[in-house]
Short mmCIF file of C-alpha atoms in Angstrom, two decimals:
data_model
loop_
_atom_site.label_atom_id
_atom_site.label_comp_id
_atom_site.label_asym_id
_atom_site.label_seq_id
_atom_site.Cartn_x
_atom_site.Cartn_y
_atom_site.Cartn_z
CA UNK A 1 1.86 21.53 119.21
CA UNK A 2 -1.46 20.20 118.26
CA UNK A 3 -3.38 21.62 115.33
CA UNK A 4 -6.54 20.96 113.14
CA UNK A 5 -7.13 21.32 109.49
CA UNK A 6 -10.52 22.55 108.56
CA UNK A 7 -12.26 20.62 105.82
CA UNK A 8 -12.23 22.94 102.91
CA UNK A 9 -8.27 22.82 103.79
CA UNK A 10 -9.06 18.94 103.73
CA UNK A 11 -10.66 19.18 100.46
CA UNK A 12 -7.84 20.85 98.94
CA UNK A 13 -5.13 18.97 100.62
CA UNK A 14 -6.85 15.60 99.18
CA UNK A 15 -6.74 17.06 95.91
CA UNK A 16 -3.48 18.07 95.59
CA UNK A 17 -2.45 14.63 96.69
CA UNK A 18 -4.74 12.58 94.40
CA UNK A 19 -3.34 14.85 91.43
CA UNK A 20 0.21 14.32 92.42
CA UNK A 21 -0.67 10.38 92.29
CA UNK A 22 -2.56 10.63 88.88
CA UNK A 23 0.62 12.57 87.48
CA UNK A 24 2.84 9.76 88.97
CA UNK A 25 0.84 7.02 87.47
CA UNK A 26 0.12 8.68 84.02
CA UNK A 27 3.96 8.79 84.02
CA UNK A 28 4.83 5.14 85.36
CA UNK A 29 2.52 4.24 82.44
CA UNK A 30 4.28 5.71 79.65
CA UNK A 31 7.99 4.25 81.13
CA UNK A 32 6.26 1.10 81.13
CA UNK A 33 4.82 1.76 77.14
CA UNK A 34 8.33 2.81 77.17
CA UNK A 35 9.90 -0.05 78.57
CA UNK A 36 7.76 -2.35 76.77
CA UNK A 37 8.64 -1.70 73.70
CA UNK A 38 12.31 -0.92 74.51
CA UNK A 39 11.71 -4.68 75.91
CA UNK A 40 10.03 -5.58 72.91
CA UNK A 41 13.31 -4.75 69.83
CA UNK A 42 16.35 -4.87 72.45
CA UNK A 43 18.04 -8.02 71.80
CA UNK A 44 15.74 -8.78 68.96
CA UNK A 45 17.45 -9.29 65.76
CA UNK A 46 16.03 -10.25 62.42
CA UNK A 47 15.72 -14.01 62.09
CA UNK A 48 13.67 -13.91 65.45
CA UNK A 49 10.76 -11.87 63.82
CA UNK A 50 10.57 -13.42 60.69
CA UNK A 51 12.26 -16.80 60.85
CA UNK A 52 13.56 -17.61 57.66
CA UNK A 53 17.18 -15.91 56.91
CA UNK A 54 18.83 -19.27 56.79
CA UNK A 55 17.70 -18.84 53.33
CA UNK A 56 19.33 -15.68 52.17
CA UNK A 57 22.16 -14.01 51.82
CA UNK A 58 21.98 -10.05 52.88
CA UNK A 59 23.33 -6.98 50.63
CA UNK A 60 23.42 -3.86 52.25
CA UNK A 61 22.85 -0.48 50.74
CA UNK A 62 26.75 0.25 50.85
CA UNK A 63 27.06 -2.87 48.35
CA UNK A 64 28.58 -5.22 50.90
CA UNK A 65 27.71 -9.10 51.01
CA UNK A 66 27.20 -9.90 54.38
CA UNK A 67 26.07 -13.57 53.96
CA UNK A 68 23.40 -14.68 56.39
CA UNK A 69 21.28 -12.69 58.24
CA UNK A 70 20.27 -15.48 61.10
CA UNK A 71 21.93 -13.08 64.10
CA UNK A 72 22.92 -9.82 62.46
CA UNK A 73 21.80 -5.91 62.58
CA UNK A 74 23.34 -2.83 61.03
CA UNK A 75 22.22 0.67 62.21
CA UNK A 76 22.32 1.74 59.06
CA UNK A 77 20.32 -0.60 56.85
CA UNK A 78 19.22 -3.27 58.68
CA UNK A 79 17.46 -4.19 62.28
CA UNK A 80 14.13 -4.16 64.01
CA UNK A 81 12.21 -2.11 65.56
CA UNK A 82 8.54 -1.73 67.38
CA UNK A 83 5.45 0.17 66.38
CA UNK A 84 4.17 0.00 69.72
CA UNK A 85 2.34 -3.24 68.24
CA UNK A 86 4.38 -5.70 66.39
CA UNK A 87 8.21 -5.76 65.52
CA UNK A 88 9.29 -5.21 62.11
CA UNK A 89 12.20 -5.89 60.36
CA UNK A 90 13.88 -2.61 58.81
CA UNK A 91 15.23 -2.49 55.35
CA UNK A 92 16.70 0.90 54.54
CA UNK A 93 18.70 2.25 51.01
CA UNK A 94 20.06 5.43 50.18
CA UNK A 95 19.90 7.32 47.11
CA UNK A 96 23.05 7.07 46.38
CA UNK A 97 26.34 5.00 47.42
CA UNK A 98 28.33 1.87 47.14
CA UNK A 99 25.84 -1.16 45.17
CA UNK A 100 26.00 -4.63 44.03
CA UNK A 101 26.57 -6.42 41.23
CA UNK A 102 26.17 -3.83 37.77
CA UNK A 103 23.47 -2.03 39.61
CA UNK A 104 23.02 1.75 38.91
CA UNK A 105 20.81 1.55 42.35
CA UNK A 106 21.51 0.76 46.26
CA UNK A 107 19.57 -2.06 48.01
CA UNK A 108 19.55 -3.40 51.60
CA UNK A 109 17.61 -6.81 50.19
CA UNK A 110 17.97 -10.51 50.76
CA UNK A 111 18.60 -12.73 47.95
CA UNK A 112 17.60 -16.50 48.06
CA UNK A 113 20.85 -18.71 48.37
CA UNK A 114 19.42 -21.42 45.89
CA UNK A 115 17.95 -20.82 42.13
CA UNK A 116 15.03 -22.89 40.64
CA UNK A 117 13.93 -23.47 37.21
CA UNK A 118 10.55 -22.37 36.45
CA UNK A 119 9.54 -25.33 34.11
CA UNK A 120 9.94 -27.43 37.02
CA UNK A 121 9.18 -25.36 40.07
CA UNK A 122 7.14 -25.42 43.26
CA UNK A 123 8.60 -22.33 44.78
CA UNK A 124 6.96 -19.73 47.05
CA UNK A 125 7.18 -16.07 48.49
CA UNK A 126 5.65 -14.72 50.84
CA UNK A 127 5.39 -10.96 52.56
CA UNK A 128 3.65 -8.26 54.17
CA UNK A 129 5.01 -5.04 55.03
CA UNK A 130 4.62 -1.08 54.64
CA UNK A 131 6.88 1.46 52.98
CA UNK A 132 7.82 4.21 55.54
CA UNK A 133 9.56 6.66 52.94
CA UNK A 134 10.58 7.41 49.64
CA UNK A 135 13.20 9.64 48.14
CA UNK A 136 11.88 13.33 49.33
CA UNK A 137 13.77 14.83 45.43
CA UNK A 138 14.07 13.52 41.85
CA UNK A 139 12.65 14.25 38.16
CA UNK A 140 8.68 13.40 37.88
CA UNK A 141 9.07 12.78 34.10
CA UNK A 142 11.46 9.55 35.27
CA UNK A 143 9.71 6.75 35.36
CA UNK A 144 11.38 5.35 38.65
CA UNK A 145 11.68 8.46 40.90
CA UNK A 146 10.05 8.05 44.09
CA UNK A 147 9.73 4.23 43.85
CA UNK A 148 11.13 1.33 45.90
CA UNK A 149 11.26 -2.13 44.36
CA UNK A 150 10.07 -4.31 47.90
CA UNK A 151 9.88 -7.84 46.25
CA UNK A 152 11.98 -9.89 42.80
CA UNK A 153 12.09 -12.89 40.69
CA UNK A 154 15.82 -12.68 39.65
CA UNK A 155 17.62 -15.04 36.72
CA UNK A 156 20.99 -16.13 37.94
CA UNK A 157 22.12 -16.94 34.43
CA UNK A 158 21.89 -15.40 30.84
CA UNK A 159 21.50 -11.76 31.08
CA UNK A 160 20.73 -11.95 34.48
CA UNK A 161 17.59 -10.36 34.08
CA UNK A 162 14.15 -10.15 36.11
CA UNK A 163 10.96 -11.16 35.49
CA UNK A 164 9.24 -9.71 38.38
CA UNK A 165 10.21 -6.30 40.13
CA UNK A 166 7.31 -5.79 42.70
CA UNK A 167 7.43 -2.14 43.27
CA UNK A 168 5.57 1.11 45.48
CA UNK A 169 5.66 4.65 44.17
CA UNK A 170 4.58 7.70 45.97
CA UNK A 171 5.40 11.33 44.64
CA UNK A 172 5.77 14.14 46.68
CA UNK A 173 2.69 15.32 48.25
CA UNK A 174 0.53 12.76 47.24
CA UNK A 175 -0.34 10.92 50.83
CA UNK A 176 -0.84 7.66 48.09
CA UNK A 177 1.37 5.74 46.23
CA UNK A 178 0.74 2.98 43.99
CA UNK A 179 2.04 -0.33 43.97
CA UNK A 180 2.66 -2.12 40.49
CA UNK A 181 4.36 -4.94 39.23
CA UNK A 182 6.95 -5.32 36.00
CA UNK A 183 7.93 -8.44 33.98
CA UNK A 184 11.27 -8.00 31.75
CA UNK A 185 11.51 -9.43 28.66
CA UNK A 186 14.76 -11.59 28.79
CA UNK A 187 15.89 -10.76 25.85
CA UNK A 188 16.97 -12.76 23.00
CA UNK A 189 21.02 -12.88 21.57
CA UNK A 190 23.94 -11.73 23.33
CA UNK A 191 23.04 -7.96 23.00
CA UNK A 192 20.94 -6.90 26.09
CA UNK A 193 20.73 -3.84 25.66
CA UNK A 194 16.82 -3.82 24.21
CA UNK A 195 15.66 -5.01 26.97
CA UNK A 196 12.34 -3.52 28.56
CA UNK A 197 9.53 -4.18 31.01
CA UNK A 198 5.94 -4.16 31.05
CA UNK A 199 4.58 -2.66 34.06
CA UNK A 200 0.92 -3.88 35.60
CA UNK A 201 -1.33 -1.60 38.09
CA UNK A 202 -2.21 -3.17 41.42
CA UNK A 203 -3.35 -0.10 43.01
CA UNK A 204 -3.24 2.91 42.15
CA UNK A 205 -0.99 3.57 38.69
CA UNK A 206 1.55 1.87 36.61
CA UNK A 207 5.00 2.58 35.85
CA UNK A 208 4.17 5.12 32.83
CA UNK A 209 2.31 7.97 34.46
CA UNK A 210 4.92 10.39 35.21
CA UNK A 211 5.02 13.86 36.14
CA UNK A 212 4.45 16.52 33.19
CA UNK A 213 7.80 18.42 34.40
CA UNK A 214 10.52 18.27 36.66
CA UNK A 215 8.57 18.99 40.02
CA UNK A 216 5.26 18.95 38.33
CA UNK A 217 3.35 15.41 39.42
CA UNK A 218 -0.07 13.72 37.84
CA UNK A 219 -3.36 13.40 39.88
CA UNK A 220 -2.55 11.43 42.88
CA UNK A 221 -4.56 7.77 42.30
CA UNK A 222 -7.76 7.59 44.47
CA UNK A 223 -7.00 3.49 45.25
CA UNK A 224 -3.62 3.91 45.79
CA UNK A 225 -1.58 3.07 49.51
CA UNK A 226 -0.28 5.65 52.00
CA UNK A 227 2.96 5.48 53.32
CA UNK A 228 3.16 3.19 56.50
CA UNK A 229 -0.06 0.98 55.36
CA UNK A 230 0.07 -2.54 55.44
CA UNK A 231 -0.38 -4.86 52.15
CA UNK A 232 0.96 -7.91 51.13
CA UNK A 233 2.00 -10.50 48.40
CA UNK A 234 2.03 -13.67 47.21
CA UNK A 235 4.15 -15.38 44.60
CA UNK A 236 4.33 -18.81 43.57
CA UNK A 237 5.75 -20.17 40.57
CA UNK A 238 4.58 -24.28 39.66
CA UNK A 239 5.07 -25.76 36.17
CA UNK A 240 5.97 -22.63 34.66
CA UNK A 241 3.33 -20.32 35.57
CA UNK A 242 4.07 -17.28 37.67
CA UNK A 243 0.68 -16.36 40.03
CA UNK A 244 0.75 -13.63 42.28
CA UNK A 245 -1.88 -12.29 44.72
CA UNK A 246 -1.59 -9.06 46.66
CA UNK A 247 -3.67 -8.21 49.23
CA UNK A 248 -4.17 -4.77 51.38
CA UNK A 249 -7.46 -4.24 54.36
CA UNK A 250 -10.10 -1.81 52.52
CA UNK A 251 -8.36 -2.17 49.09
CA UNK A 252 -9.76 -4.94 46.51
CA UNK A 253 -7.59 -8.24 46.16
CA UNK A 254 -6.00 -8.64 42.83
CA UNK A 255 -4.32 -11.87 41.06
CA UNK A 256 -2.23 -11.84 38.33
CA UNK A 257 -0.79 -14.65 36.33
CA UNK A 258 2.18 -14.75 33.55
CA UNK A 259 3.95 -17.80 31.73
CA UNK A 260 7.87 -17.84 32.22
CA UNK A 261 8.70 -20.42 29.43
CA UNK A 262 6.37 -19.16 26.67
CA UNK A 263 7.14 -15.35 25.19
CA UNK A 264 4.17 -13.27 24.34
CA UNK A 265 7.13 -10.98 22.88
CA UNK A 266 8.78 -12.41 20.06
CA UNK A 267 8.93 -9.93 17.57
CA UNK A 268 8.90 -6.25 16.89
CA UNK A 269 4.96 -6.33 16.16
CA UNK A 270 4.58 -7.65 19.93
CA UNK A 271 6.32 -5.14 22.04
CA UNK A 272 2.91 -3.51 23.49
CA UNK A 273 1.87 0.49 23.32
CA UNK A 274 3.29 0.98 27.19
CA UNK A 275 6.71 -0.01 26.28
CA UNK A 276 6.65 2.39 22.51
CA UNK A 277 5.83 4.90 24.26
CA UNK A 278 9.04 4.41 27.37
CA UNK A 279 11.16 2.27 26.03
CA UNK A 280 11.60 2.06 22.12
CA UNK A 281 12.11 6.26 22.00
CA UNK A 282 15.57 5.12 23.95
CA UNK A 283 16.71 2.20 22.34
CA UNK A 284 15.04 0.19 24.03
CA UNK A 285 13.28 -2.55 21.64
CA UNK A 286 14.52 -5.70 22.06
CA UNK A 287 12.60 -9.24 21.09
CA UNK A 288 12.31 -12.07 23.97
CA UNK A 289 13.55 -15.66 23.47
CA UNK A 290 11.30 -17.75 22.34
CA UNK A 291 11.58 -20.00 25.59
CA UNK A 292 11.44 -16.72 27.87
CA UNK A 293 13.56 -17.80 31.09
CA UNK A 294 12.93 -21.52 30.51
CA UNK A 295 16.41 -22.85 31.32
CA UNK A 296 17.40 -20.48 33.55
CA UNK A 297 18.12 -20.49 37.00
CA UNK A 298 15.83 -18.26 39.08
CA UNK A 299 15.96 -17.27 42.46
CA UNK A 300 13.19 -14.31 44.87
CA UNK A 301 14.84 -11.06 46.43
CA UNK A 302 13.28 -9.13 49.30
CA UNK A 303 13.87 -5.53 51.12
CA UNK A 304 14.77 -2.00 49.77
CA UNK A 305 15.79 -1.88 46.53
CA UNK A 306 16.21 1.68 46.16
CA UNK A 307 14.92 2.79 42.45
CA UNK A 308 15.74 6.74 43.05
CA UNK A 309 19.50 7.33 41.93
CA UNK A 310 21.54 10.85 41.16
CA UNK A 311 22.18 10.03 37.54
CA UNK A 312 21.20 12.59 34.75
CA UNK A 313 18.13 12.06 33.19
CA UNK A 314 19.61 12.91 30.43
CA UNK A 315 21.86 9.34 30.03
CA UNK A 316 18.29 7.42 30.40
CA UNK A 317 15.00 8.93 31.24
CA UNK A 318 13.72 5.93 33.05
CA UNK A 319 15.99 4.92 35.23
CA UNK A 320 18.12 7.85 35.82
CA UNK A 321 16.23 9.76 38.46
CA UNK A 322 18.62 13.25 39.08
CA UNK A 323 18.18 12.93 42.91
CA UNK A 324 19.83 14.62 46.05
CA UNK A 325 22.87 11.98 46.87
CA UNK A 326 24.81 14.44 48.62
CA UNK A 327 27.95 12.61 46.96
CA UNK A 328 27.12 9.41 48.70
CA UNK A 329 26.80 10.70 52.38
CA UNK A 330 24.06 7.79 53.66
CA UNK A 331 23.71 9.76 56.70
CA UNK A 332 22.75 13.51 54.51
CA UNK A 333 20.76 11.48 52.75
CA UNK A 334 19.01 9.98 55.74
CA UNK A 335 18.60 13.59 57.08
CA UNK A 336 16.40 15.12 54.55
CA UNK A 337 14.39 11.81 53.27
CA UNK A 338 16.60 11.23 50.17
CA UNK A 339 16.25 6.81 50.85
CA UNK A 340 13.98 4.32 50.92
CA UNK A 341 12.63 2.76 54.10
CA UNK A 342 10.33 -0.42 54.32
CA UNK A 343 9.24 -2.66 57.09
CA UNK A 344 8.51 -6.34 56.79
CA UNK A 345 6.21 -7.63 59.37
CA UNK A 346 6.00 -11.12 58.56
CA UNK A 347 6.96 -13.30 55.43
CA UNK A 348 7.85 -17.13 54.44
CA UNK A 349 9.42 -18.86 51.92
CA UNK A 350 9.04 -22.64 50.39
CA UNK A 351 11.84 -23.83 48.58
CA UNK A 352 11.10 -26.70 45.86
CA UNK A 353 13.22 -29.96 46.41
CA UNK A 354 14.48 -29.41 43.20
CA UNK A 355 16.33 -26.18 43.98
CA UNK A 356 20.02 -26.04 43.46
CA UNK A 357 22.82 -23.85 44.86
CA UNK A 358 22.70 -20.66 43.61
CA UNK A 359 26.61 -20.13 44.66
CA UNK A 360 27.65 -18.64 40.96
CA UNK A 361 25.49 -15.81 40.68
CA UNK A 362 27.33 -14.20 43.81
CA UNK A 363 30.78 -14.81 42.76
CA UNK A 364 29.92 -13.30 39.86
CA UNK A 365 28.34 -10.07 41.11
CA UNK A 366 30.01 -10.00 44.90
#
């Protein structure tokens, strides 16, 4: 049987057909977005983003060693994954569980297989990334709540301490955090337990300005960085001198510079306002060798080094943050934001010639 369509039937029939294309393409288009960046992480571990794990060993925030990173992953702490952009490599740290070494705080962080000696060092980090959470509870009057330490000088010898902590800090609410940076006095004697740091203000605020109450938070700083923006940092230490240079798009570049073999802190009179008013009501108010770290070995760490912890204020208000740990669950805590997430797009590393194994710092803390 033969039949016509009339053209307003035409019309509508064309339509219907051209919509049912659009749909079809709008759709093929997001499973290839889809695809793409399925495409883009499957298969893709670490050491093919950034390719420098040959230098590192890898703790995870359950306080295992698992040596090299060149061709590992871990759902859990450690992978890659695409923005729809670039790949990043994931470092992620719960509040609470198993951690390394005499830590009170979980990491998922690499730490550089060989130390150096600052006196005679040519030795470089390099980084840029973006924090993509912070612990969602904790007490605002600690010092540490709601901060992530992405970036470390560490001594493998003496007291083992650290004379730069890179850190970011957002509290709750705020859409800005700042990011600061401490040097620790390595204290002088056997006794370490005066030891303190000395936070410095990149953007935003330092270490010290804490909330006036439990769940009561200061003015959120007006140069500070959101969650999920970029920034990076540069460290070198040459002939003793630690220089550092962080960098973030729309924020002002800042340098910094700090001798490792010469203490500014030698005596009771030097220890400076900041750390009288956090540290010395604690206990806290130790004197620095004369020679600083000169002599010891030192050696970078990079990741998520967790800084938000379940301990009781009440045992240190600094460091002791009272947080939701949900007795160690990682995956609770992952649940309702109680970790620390960051994402390392690229970095580098130059290791001085004169570098040496750094084998005995973990056998000591492993």
């Amino acid at each position: 049987m033969n039949f016509k369509i009339s053209p307003s039937k035409t019309t509508m029939f064309a339509i219907m057909i051209g919509a049912l294309l659009f749909l079809k393409s709008c759709k093929d288009i997001k499973q290839d977005v889809s695809k793409a960046n399925e495409k883009a992480s499957k298969g893709i571990v670490a050491n093919d983003v950034i390719p420098f794990f040959q230098h590192w060993n890898l703790i995870l925030g359950d306080g295992s060693n698992v040596g090299l990173a060149t061709n590992y992953e871990n759902e859990n702490f450690f992978y890659v994954t695409n923005d729809g952009k670039s790949n990043w490599v994931v470092y992620k740290a719960p509040n609470a569980g198993d951690t390394h070494g005499t830590s009170n705080n979980t990491r998922t962080e690499l730490a550089q297989m060989k130390k150096w000696y600052p006196a005679t060092a040519n030795d470089k980090l390099t980084a840029t990334l973006k924090v993509m959470n912070v612990s969602a509870t904790g007490d605002a009057r600690v010092a540490s709540t709601y901060s992530v330490v992405v970036g470390q000088i560490h001594s493998a010898d003496g007291h083992e301490n650290e004379p730069l902590k890179i850190f970011y800090k957002k509290f709750p609410g705020h859409s800005k955090g700042s990011v600061f940076w401490h040097y620790e006095i390595n204290t002088a004697g056997d006794d370490n337990s005066g030891r303190w740091d000395f936070s410095t203000a990149v953007w935003g605020n330092n270490f010290s300005v804490v909330g006036s109450e439990v769940n009561t938070y200061p003015e959120e700083p007006k140069d500070g960085i959101a969650l999920g923006e970029e920034f990076s940092y540069e460290i070198e230490v040459k002939d003793g001198i630690m220089r550092l240079k962080f960098m973030s798009e729309g924020h002002e570049t800042k340098t910094f510079s700090k001798n490792l073999i010469v203490s500014e802190y030698t005596t009771a009179a030097d220890i400076p306002k900041q750390t009288q008013d956090l540290f010395v009501p604690i206990g806290q108010d130790g004197a620095e060798r004369s020679k600083a770290y000169a002599g010891e070995g030192l050696f970078f760490k990079l990741g998520s080094y967790n800084q938000t912890n379940g301990k009781s204020p009440e045992v240190n208000k600094n460091w002791c943050s009272g947080a939701e740990t949900h007795g160690g669950d990682v995956q609770k805590q992952y649940a309702d934001g109680n970790y620390a997430e960051v994402w390392f797009k690229t970095a580098s590393i130059y290791v001085s010639d004169a570098a040496v194994s750094n084998e005995g710092y973990f056998a000591k803390n492993d």
